[in-house]
């Protein structure tokens, strides 16, 4: 993995429902330059547009990628991504089922986003009654066992 670009600002949404985290299944670029490479799972999110407020960017990305409407957005943490440092936000969404969106900025006709998945979460401090924190993966990639 190469160094994380420092000049690109990104945002990502941590959407939790019933102990499950919503992630977007995407395809990386393959040797042809098309999105036919390895699949991975990531939080809904993307780059900030010039002058865009990060909370507005999170709302936009959630709507574009999952079809859900963000109700409340609050800062959670920073995380390194291959495409740049990412500000992650805890997002409460309106009731409804997510639906896979499209990437309006994609320059090719091959889909980058190919599915949605709810990933079970683990409590950060198992057995500690006073903690309601969970361990949130920001990027999942298949690995041979």
Tab-separated table of C-alpha atoms in Angstrom:
chain	number	residue	atom	x	y	z
A	1	UNK	CA	0.000	0.000	0.000
A	2	UNK	CA	1.330	3.432	-0.890
A	3	UNK	CA	1.487	6.452	1.374
A	4	UNK	CA	-1.786	8.186	2.182
A	5	UNK	CA	-2.220	11.390	0.140
A	6	UNK	CA	-2.280	14.352	2.524
A	7	UNK	CA	-3.869	16.920	0.203
A	8	UNK	CA	-7.179	15.134	-0.434
A	9	UNK	CA	-9.902	15.649	2.162
A	10	UNK	CA	-12.471	12.863	2.516
A	11	UNK	CA	-15.458	12.083	4.704
A	12	UNK	CA	-17.111	8.796	5.619
A	13	UNK	CA	-20.340	7.817	7.366
A	14	UNK	CA	-20.592	5.394	10.277
A	15	UNK	CA	-24.209	4.176	10.038
A	16	UNK	CA	-25.150	1.637	12.708
A	17	UNK	CA	-28.505	-0.142	12.956
A	18	UNK	CA	-29.276	-3.030	15.314
A	19	UNK	CA	-25.592	-3.682	16.017
A	20	UNK	CA	-24.698	-3.757	12.307
A	21	UNK	CA	-22.539	-1.314	10.321
A	22	UNK	CA	-23.540	-0.355	6.771
A	23	UNK	CA	-20.696	-0.682	4.263
A	24	UNK	CA	-20.500	-0.270	0.486
A	25	UNK	CA	-19.007	-3.076	-1.599
A	26	UNK	CA	-16.789	-1.608	-4.307
A	27	UNK	CA	-14.504	-2.821	-7.073
A	28	UNK	CA	-11.008	-1.478	-7.447
A	29	UNK	CA	-9.410	-0.716	-10.760
A	30	UNK	CA	-8.043	-3.718	-12.574
A	31	UNK	CA	-5.106	-3.868	-15.020
A	32	UNK	CA	-7.338	-2.519	-17.798
A	33	UNK	CA	-8.040	0.658	-15.796
A	34	UNK	CA	-11.707	-0.291	-15.439
A	35	UNK	CA	-13.443	-1.115	-12.168
A	36	UNK	CA	-13.099	-4.872	-12.639
A	37	UNK	CA	-10.409	-5.430	-10.011
A	38	UNK	CA	-10.579	-6.823	-6.488
A	39	UNK	CA	-13.644	-6.122	-4.361
A	40	UNK	CA	-13.478	-4.468	-0.957
A	41	UNK	CA	-15.920	-3.008	1.548
A	42	UNK	CA	-15.753	0.568	2.797
A	43	UNK	CA	-17.812	3.104	4.705
A	44	UNK	CA	-20.086	5.259	2.538
A	45	UNK	CA	-18.163	8.409	1.733
A	46	UNK	CA	-15.950	10.319	-0.638
A	47	UNK	CA	-14.113	13.529	-1.325
A	48	UNK	CA	-15.188	17.008	-0.316
A	49	UNK	CA	-16.154	19.362	-3.101
A	50	UNK	CA	-14.431	22.779	-3.099
A	51	UNK	CA	-15.835	24.940	-0.283
A	52	UNK	CA	-18.139	22.150	0.958
A	53	UNK	CA	-18.746	21.763	4.692
A	54	UNK	CA	-17.696	18.237	5.825
A	55	UNK	CA	-21.091	17.552	7.437
A	56	UNK	CA	-22.861	18.528	4.217
A	57	UNK	CA	-20.472	16.262	2.289
A	58	UNK	CA	-21.369	13.332	4.562
A	59	UNK	CA	-25.086	13.946	4.001
A	60	UNK	CA	-24.522	14.102	0.220
A	61	UNK	CA	-22.418	10.935	0.135
A	62	UNK	CA	-24.915	8.975	2.263
A	63	UNK	CA	-27.747	9.982	-0.094
A	64	UNK	CA	-25.718	9.236	-3.249
A	65	UNK	CA	-24.331	5.869	-2.155
A	66	UNK	CA	-27.109	4.398	0.030
A	67	UNK	CA	-30.280	6.333	-0.770
A	68	UNK	CA	-30.714	7.082	2.946
A	69	UNK	CA	-31.391	10.527	4.425
A	70	UNK	CA	-29.018	11.668	7.157
A	71	UNK	CA	-30.798	13.145	10.171
A	72	UNK	CA	-27.933	13.806	12.581
A	73	UNK	CA	-24.208	13.975	11.799
A	74	UNK	CA	-21.500	14.188	14.475
A	75	UNK	CA	-17.716	13.900	14.196
A	76	UNK	CA	-16.268	10.545	15.332
A	77	UNK	CA	-12.581	10.191	14.321
A	78	UNK	CA	-9.918	10.467	11.593
A	79	UNK	CA	-8.794	7.415	9.629
A	80	UNK	CA	-6.158	6.820	6.929
A	81	UNK	CA	-7.549	5.587	3.602
A	82	UNK	CA	-5.574	4.737	0.458
A	83	UNK	CA	-7.248	7.736	-1.205
A	84	UNK	CA	-6.575	10.231	1.603
A	85	UNK	CA	-7.122	11.028	5.277
A	86	UNK	CA	-10.783	10.672	6.098
A	87	UNK	CA	-12.928	12.379	8.716
A	88	UNK	CA	-15.454	9.805	9.914
A	89	UNK	CA	-18.857	10.931	11.193
A	90	UNK	CA	-21.477	9.001	13.155
A	91	UNK	CA	-24.673	9.380	11.127
A	92	UNK	CA	-28.236	8.758	12.253
A	93	UNK	CA	-30.461	8.080	9.251
A	94	UNK	CA	-34.195	8.222	8.611
A	95	UNK	CA	-36.028	4.878	8.661
A	96	UNK	CA	-35.910	2.893	5.463
A	97	UNK	CA	-33.829	0.308	3.686
A	98	UNK	CA	-30.627	1.353	1.935
A	99	UNK	CA	-30.383	1.012	-1.824
A	100	UNK	CA	-27.224	1.032	-3.864
A	101	UNK	CA	-26.578	4.342	-5.579
A	102	UNK	CA	-24.359	5.395	-8.436
A	103	UNK	CA	-21.163	7.395	-8.558
A	104	UNK	CA	-21.948	10.569	-10.535
A	105	UNK	CA	-18.244	11.464	-10.843
A	106	UNK	CA	-17.193	8.176	-12.441
A	107	UNK	CA	-15.564	8.716	-15.820
A	108	UNK	CA	-16.069	5.155	-17.106
A	109	UNK	CA	-19.195	3.082	-17.733
A	110	UNK	CA	-18.121	0.328	-15.332
A	111	UNK	CA	-19.722	0.389	-11.865
A	112	UNK	CA	-17.410	1.005	-8.915
A	113	UNK	CA	-20.096	0.412	-6.280
A	114	UNK	CA	-21.520	-3.088	-6.564
A	115	UNK	CA	-23.406	-3.747	-3.332
A	116	UNK	CA	-24.289	-2.892	0.234
A	117	UNK	CA	-23.634	-5.061	3.261
A	118	UNK	CA	-24.470	-4.879	6.964
A	119	UNK	CA	-21.400	-5.966	8.985
A	120	UNK	CA	-21.779	-7.176	12.599
A	121	UNK	CA	-19.926	-5.030	15.127
A	122	UNK	CA	-17.955	-6.034	18.204
A	123	UNK	CA	-18.055	-4.117	21.482
A	124	UNK	CA	-14.801	-2.241	22.066
A	125	UNK	CA	-14.442	-3.371	25.673
A	126	UNK	CA	-16.292	-6.642	26.074
A	127	UNK	CA	-17.524	-7.129	29.596
A	128	UNK	CA	-17.314	-3.442	30.503
A	129	UNK	CA	-20.845	-2.302	31.287
A	130	UNK	CA	-20.067	1.435	31.204
A	131	UNK	CA	-18.816	1.455	27.601
A	132	UNK	CA	-21.150	1.695	24.624
A	133	UNK	CA	-18.275	1.953	22.123
A	134	UNK	CA	-17.963	-0.460	19.201
A	135	UNK	CA	-15.045	-1.392	16.970
A	136	UNK	CA	-15.735	0.105	13.513
A	137	UNK	CA	-13.850	-1.185	10.475
A	138	UNK	CA	-13.264	1.503	7.866
A	139	UNK	CA	-12.011	-0.773	5.086
A	140	UNK	CA	-12.356	-4.546	4.647
A	141	UNK	CA	-10.539	-6.520	1.984
A	142	UNK	CA	-10.641	-10.260	1.267
A	143	UNK	CA	-7.553	-12.193	2.269
A	144	UNK	CA	-6.657	-15.819	1.630
A	145	UNK	CA	-6.688	-17.950	4.768
